Amino acid sequence: MAGRESLDTYECWSDDPGDGSRKAEDLQTISLRSRSVTCRMLMRLVKSDRYLCVATRLRYDSVAPCTVSIHFNLHTDNPAEWVVGRELLSAGRYELSGSGDVRVWPSQILDGVVFISLRSGTEIEVLAASARSIEMFLKRTHLLVPPGQEEQHLDMDGVVRQLTNQPL
């Protein structure tokens, strides 16, 4: 893939109310007070004749410990957001993961590339992302909420209050 090296463009930080935003390169560990991890990376939209660069932001919040929000086309008038399972994103680095509107799988040809397929109605878009960047992002989310401990971070009382329109 021409220009594949630019897929490793990656910037990550932890949102910590006490310290503001800090780049991950400045962090040895993420404080337990941190509630979210946000990373910007470059992905490429795969078209039949070319790859189009897409500025992307991944965000993980311990309040919703099972999901990752992916924002595409950050610098446009029409940004798009998809919410995907953290485990789906993690598993897709090694094997085909997902069976619905979101699927993730490692490239069999391009080393270090993960594909993400997004389906909305009849339209399907495929993006190529750096496996290394996704791995670095997921490692930071695992510092906030280790895999298997997501249930401990769910605010079920808050969800019930929202569903029943009770005051928070």
GROMACS .gro file of C-alpha atoms in nm:
model
  168
    1MET     CA    1   0.000   0.000   0.000
    2ALA     CA    2   0.159   0.323  -0.106
    3GLY     CA    3   0.209   0.559   0.184
    4ARG     CA    4   0.149   0.287   0.442
    5GLU     CA    5   0.410   0.437   0.669
    6SER     CA    6   0.176   0.727   0.737
    7LEU     CA    7  -0.073   0.487   0.896
    8ASP     CA    8   0.148   0.498   1.204
    9THR     CA    9   0.067   0.866   1.259
   10TYR     CA   10  -0.060   0.847   1.613
   11GLU     CA   11  -0.119   1.079   1.907
   12CYS     CA   12  -0.275   0.966   2.234
   13TRP     CA   13  -0.356   1.124   2.567
   14SER     CA   14  -0.540   1.054   2.888
   15ASP     CA   15  -0.813   1.289   3.005
   16ASP     CA   16  -0.754   1.353   3.372
   17PRO     CA   17  -0.971   1.622   3.533
   18GLY     CA   18  -0.691   1.713   3.772
   19ASP     CA   19  -0.421   1.754   3.509
   20GLY     CA   20  -0.603   1.835   3.185
   21SER     CA   21  -0.503   1.653   2.867
   22ARG     CA   22  -0.153   1.510   2.840
   23LYS     CA   23   0.012   1.323   2.556
   24ALA     CA   24   0.073   0.954   2.621
   25GLU     CA   25   0.442   0.987   2.541
   26ASP     CA   26   0.468   1.194   2.862
   27LEU     CA   27   0.292   0.930   3.070
   28GLN     CA   28   0.463   0.634   3.231
   29THR     CA   29   0.128   0.505   3.354
   30ILE     CA   30  -0.224   0.637   3.338
   31SER     CA   31  -0.350   0.758   3.672
   32LEU     CA   32  -0.637   0.567   3.827
   33ARG     CA   33  -0.824   0.900   3.837
   34SER     CA   34  -0.818   0.911   3.458
   35ARG     CA   35  -1.153   0.827   3.311
   36SER     CA   36  -1.085   0.822   2.938
   37VAL     CA   37  -0.827   0.774   2.668
   38THR     CA   38  -0.837   0.962   2.339
   39CYS     CA   39  -0.614   0.891   2.039
   40ARG     CA   40  -0.589   1.052   1.700
   41MET     CA   41  -0.467   0.846   1.412
   42LEU     CA   42  -0.466   0.844   1.037
   43MET     CA   43  -0.667   0.573   0.865
   44ARG     CA   44  -0.713   0.516   0.496
   45LEU     CA   45  -1.049   0.467   0.329
   46VAL     CA   46  -1.004   0.181   0.082
   47LYS     CA   47  -1.149   0.255  -0.261
   48SER     CA   48  -1.114   0.040  -0.572
   49ASP     CA   49  -0.851   0.264  -0.729
   50ARG     CA   50  -0.698   0.452  -0.434
   51TYR     CA   51  -0.669   0.506  -0.061
   52LEU     CA   52  -0.811   0.826   0.088
   53CYS     CA   53  -0.666   0.964   0.412
   54VAL     CA   54  -0.915   0.993   0.698
   55ALA     CA   55  -0.837   1.180   1.019
   56THR     CA   56  -0.973   0.962   1.298
   57ARG     CA   57  -1.017   0.990   1.674
   58LEU     CA   58  -1.068   0.689   1.900
   59ARG     CA   59  -1.211   0.755   2.245
   60TYR     CA   60  -1.259   0.518   2.535
   61ASP     CA   61  -1.440   0.618   2.853
   62SER     CA   62  -1.451   0.400   3.164
   63VAL     CA   63  -1.815   0.504   3.213
   64ALA     CA   64  -1.896   0.293   2.901
   65PRO     CA   65  -1.628   0.027   2.954
   66CYS     CA   66  -1.732  -0.209   2.676
   67THR     CA   67  -1.723   0.036   2.387
   68VAL     CA   68  -1.493   0.259   2.184
   69SER     CA   69  -1.617   0.564   1.994
   70ILE     CA   70  -1.453   0.619   1.657
   71HIS     CA   71  -1.491   0.963   1.499
   72PHE     CA   72  -1.406   0.991   1.129
   73ASN     CA   73  -1.346   1.295   0.907
   74LEU     CA   74  -1.250   1.512   1.202
   75HIS     CA   75  -1.162   1.820   0.999
   76THR     CA   76  -1.473   1.829   0.783
   77ASP     CA   77  -1.826   1.965   0.808
   78ASN     CA   78  -1.958   1.607   0.818
   79PRO     CA   79  -1.778   1.409   1.088
   80ALA     CA   80  -1.916   1.061   1.153
   81GLU     CA   81  -1.918   0.863   1.476
   82TRP     CA   82  -1.935   0.486   1.517
   83VAL     CA   83  -1.946   0.305   1.850
   84VAL     CA   84  -1.781  -0.038   1.844
   85GLY     CA   85  -1.711  -0.300   2.105
   86ARG     CA   86  -1.368  -0.280   2.265
   87GLU     CA   87  -1.339  -0.659   2.258
   88LEU     CA   88  -1.438  -0.666   1.888
   89LEU     CA   89  -1.161  -0.416   1.809
   90SER     CA   90  -0.913  -0.614   2.016
   91ALA     CA   91  -0.999  -0.954   1.868
   92GLY     CA   92  -0.996  -0.815   1.514
   93ARG     CA   93  -0.623  -0.756   1.535
   94TYR     CA   94  -0.573  -1.135   1.517
   95GLU     CA   95  -0.878  -1.279   1.339
   96LEU     CA   96  -1.202  -1.182   1.170
   97SER     CA   97  -1.422  -1.033   1.438
   98GLY     CA   98  -1.781  -0.915   1.418
   99SER     CA   99  -2.077  -1.034   1.219
  100GLY     CA  100  -2.300  -0.729   1.191
  101ASP     CA  101  -2.246  -0.373   1.077
  102VAL     CA  102  -1.888  -0.363   1.210
  103ARG     CA  103  -1.620  -0.615   1.122
  104VAL     CA  104  -1.247  -0.603   1.199
  105TRP     CA  105  -0.971  -0.828   1.067
  106PRO     CA  106  -0.594  -0.831   1.015
  107SER     CA  107  -0.458  -0.798   0.663
  108GLN     CA  108  -0.326  -1.123   0.522
  109ILE     CA  109  -0.101  -0.936   0.279
  110LEU     CA  110   0.002  -0.607   0.443
  111ASP     CA  111   0.197  -0.657   0.763
  112GLY     CA  112   0.082  -0.432   1.049
  113VAL     CA  113  -0.251  -0.336   0.892
  114VAL     CA  114  -0.599  -0.398   1.031
  115PHE     CA  115  -0.914  -0.349   0.824
  116ILE     CA  116  -1.236  -0.210   0.969
  117SER     CA  117  -1.556  -0.256   0.769
  118LEU     CA  118  -1.855  -0.036   0.850
  119ARG     CA  119  -2.198  -0.101   0.701
  120SER     CA  120  -2.482   0.149   0.706
  121GLY     CA  121  -2.785   0.028   0.514
  122THR     CA  122  -2.656  -0.093   0.180
  123GLU     CA  123  -2.333   0.108   0.191
  124ILE     CA  124  -2.010  -0.051   0.313
  125GLU     CA  125  -1.688   0.136   0.376
  126VAL     CA  126  -1.354  -0.033   0.453
  127LEU     CA  127  -1.076   0.147   0.635
  128ALA     CA  128  -0.713   0.042   0.678
  129ALA     CA  129  -0.556   0.122   1.016
  130SER     CA  130  -0.220   0.068   1.179
  131ALA     CA  131  -0.236  -0.243   1.399
  132ARG     CA  132   0.039  -0.089   1.613
  133SER     CA  133  -0.162   0.228   1.676
  134ILE     CA  134  -0.473   0.030   1.768
  135GLU     CA  135  -0.264  -0.190   1.997
  136MET     CA  136  -0.118   0.116   2.175
  137PHE     CA  137  -0.466   0.264   2.218
  138LEU     CA  138  -0.608  -0.061   2.357
  139LYS     CA  139  -0.318  -0.100   2.602
  140ARG     CA  140  -0.405   0.241   2.745
  141THR     CA  141  -0.774   0.147   2.776
  142HIS     CA  142  -0.671  -0.171   2.959
  143LEU     CA  143  -0.489   0.043   3.217
  144LEU     CA  144  -0.819   0.215   3.297
  145VAL     CA  145  -1.038  -0.095   3.286
  146PRO     CA  146  -0.863  -0.432   3.256
  147PRO     CA  147  -1.033  -0.685   3.026
  148GLY     CA  148  -1.289  -0.885   3.221
  149GLN     CA  149  -1.351  -0.607   3.474
  150GLU     CA  150  -1.587  -0.397   3.262
  151GLU     CA  151  -1.892  -0.494   3.468
  152GLN     CA  152  -1.740  -0.337   3.780
  153HIS     CA  153  -1.735   0.001   3.601
  154LEU     CA  154  -2.092  -0.001   3.471
  155ASP     CA  155  -2.323   0.251   3.637
  156MET     CA  156  -2.641   0.043   3.623
  157ASP     CA  157  -2.826   0.277   3.863
  158GLY     CA  158  -2.753   0.567   3.629
  159VAL     CA  159  -2.878   0.369   3.329
  160VAL     CA  160  -3.200   0.277   3.510
  161ARG     CA  161  -3.254   0.641   3.612
  162GLN     CA  162  -3.207   0.753   3.250
  163LEU     CA  163  -3.446   0.490   3.119
  164THR     CA  164  -3.712   0.581   3.373
  165ASN     CA  165  -3.655   0.959   3.339
  166GLN     CA  166  -3.572   0.998   3.708
  167PRO     CA  167  -3.344   1.278   3.825
  168LEU     CA  168  -2.975   1.190   3.835
   0.00000   0.00000   0.00000
